[in-house]
Short mmCIF file of C-alpha atoms and ligand atoms in Angstrom, two decimals:
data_model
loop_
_atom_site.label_atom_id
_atom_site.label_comp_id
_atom_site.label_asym_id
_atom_site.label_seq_id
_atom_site.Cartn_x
_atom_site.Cartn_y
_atom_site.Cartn_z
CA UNK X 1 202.15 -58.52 147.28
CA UNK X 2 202.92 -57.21 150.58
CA UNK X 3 206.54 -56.94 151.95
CA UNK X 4 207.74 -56.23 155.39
CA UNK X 5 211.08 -56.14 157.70
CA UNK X 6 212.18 -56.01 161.24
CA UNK X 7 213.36 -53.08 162.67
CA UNK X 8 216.94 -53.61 161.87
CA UNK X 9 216.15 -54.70 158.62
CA UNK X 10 217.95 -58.64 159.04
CA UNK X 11 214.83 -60.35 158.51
CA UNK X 12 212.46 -59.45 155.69
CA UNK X 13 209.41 -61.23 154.28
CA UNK X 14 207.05 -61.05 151.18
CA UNK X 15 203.54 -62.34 151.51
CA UNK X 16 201.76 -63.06 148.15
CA UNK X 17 198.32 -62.82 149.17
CA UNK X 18 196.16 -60.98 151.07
CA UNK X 19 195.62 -60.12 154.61
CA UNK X 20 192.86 -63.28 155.89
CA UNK X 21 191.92 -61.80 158.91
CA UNK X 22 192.66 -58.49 160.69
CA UNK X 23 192.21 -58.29 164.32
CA UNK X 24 193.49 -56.90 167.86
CA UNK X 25 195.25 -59.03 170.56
CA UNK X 26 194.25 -57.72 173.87
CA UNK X 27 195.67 -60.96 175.67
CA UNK X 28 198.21 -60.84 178.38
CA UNK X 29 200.81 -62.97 176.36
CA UNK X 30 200.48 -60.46 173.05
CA UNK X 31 200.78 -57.56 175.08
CA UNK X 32 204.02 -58.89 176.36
CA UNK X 33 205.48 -60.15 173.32
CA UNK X 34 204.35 -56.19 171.75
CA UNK X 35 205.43 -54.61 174.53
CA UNK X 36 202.11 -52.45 173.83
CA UNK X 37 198.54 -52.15 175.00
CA UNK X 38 197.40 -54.73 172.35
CA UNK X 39 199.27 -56.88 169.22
CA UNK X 40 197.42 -56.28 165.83
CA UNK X 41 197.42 -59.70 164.32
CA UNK X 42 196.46 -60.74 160.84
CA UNK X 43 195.78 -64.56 160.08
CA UNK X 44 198.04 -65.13 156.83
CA UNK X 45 198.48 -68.35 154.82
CA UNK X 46 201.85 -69.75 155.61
CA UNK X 47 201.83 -71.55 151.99
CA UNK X 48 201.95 -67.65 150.41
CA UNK X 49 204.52 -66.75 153.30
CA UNK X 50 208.30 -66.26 152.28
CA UNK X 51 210.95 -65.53 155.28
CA UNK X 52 214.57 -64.50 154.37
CA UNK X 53 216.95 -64.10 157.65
CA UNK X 54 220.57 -64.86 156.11
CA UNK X 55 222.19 -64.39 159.15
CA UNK X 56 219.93 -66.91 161.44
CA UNK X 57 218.38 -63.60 163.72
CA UNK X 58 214.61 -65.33 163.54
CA UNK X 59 214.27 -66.87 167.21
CA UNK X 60 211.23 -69.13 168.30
CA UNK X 61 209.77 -68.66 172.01
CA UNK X 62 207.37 -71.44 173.11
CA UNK X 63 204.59 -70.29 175.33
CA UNK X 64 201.03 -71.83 176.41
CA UNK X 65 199.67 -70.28 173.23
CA UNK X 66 201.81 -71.35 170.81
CA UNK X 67 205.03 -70.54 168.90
CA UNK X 68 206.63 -67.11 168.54
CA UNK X 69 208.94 -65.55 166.03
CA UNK X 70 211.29 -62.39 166.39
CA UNK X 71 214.00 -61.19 165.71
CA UNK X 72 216.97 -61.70 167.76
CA UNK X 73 219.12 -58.79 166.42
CA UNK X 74 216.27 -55.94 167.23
CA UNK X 75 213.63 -57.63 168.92
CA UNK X 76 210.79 -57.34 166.52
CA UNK X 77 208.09 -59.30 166.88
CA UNK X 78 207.23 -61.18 163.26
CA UNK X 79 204.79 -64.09 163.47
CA UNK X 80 203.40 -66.11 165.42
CA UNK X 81 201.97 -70.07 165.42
CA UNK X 82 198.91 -69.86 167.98
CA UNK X 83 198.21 -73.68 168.42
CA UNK X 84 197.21 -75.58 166.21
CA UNK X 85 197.30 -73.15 163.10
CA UNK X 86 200.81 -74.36 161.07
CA UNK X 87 198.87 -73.23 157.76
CA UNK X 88 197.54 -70.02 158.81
CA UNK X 89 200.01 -68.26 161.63
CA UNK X 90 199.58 -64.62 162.62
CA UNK X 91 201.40 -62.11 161.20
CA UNK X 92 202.62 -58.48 163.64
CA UNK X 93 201.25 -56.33 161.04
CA UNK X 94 203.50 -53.84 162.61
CA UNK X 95 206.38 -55.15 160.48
CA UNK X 96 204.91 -54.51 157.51
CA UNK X 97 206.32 -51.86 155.08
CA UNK X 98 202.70 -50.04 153.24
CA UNK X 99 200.37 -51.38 155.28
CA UNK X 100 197.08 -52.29 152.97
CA UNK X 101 193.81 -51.02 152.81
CA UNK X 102 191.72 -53.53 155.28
CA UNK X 103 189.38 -53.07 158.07
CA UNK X 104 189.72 -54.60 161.15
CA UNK X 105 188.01 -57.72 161.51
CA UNK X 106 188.00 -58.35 165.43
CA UNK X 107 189.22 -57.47 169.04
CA UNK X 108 189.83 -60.47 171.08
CA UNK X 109 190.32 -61.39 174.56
CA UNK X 110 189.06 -57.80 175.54
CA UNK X 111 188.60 -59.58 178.92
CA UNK X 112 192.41 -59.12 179.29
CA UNK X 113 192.47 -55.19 177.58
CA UNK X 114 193.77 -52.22 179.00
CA UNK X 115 191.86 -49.99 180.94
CA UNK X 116 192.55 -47.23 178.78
CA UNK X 117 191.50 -48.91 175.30
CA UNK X 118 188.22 -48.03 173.92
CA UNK X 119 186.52 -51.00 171.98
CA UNK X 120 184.43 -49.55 169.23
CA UNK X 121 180.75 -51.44 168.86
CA UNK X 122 181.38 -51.69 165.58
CA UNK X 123 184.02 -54.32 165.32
CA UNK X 124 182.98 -57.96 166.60
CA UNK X 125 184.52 -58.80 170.08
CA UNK X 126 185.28 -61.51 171.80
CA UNK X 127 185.75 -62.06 175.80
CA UNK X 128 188.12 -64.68 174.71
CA UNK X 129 190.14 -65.94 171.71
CA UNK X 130 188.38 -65.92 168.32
CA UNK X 131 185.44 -68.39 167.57
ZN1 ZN U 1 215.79 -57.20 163.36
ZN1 ZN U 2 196.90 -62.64 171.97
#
């Protein structure tokens, strides 16, 4: 089970399976939404993912790649519905409380990166989104 919260602690989640898919967002519209050099993303199943936000915070923001969630009390990013993926969206792993052993699966859009971020050979990269 794997548990997480916003910053200010008015929305909280539980996930009750693993982490799917473990990988760094280098694209313009996660850096943005982070406010950092790159969003590290894990594909979840939304059927194992529970929300609780008593006080309505959770805010949706439509962009060209889909559907994102934060908080509207602190600003934390939470998840995210890239198009097309209503069963699996991506968790901001940066929300979560103990943070699981996993390896990272991926960089993508590393055509969009920071100059200053190293890409290690041994993770599979993409120029673009995920294939
Ligand atoms: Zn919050
Ligand atoms: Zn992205």
């Amino acid at each position: 089970m794997i548990d997480g919260k916003c910053l200010c602690g008015e929305i909280t989640y539980i996930l009750k399976s693993e982490l799917l898919y473990l990988y760094n967002c280098h694209c313009k519209e996660c850096r943005a939404f982070s406010g950092s050099s790159m969003a590290t993303n894990a594909t979840i199943s939304a059927a194992d993912f529970e929300i609780y936000d008593d006080n309505d915070n959770l805010k949706t923001f439509m962009v060209a790649g889909g559907k994102r969630h934060f908080c509207g009390n602190c600003g934390s990013p939470i998840y995210s519905y890239p198009n097309g993926s209503e069963e699996f969206p991506s968790l901001h792993i940066g929300t979560i409380s103990n943070p699981p052993e996993k390896v990272l699966d991926a960089n993508s859009w590393i055509s969009e990166k920071c100059p200053w971020v190293k890409i290690s050979d041994s993770v599979t990269s993409y120029e673009k989104q995920i294939e």
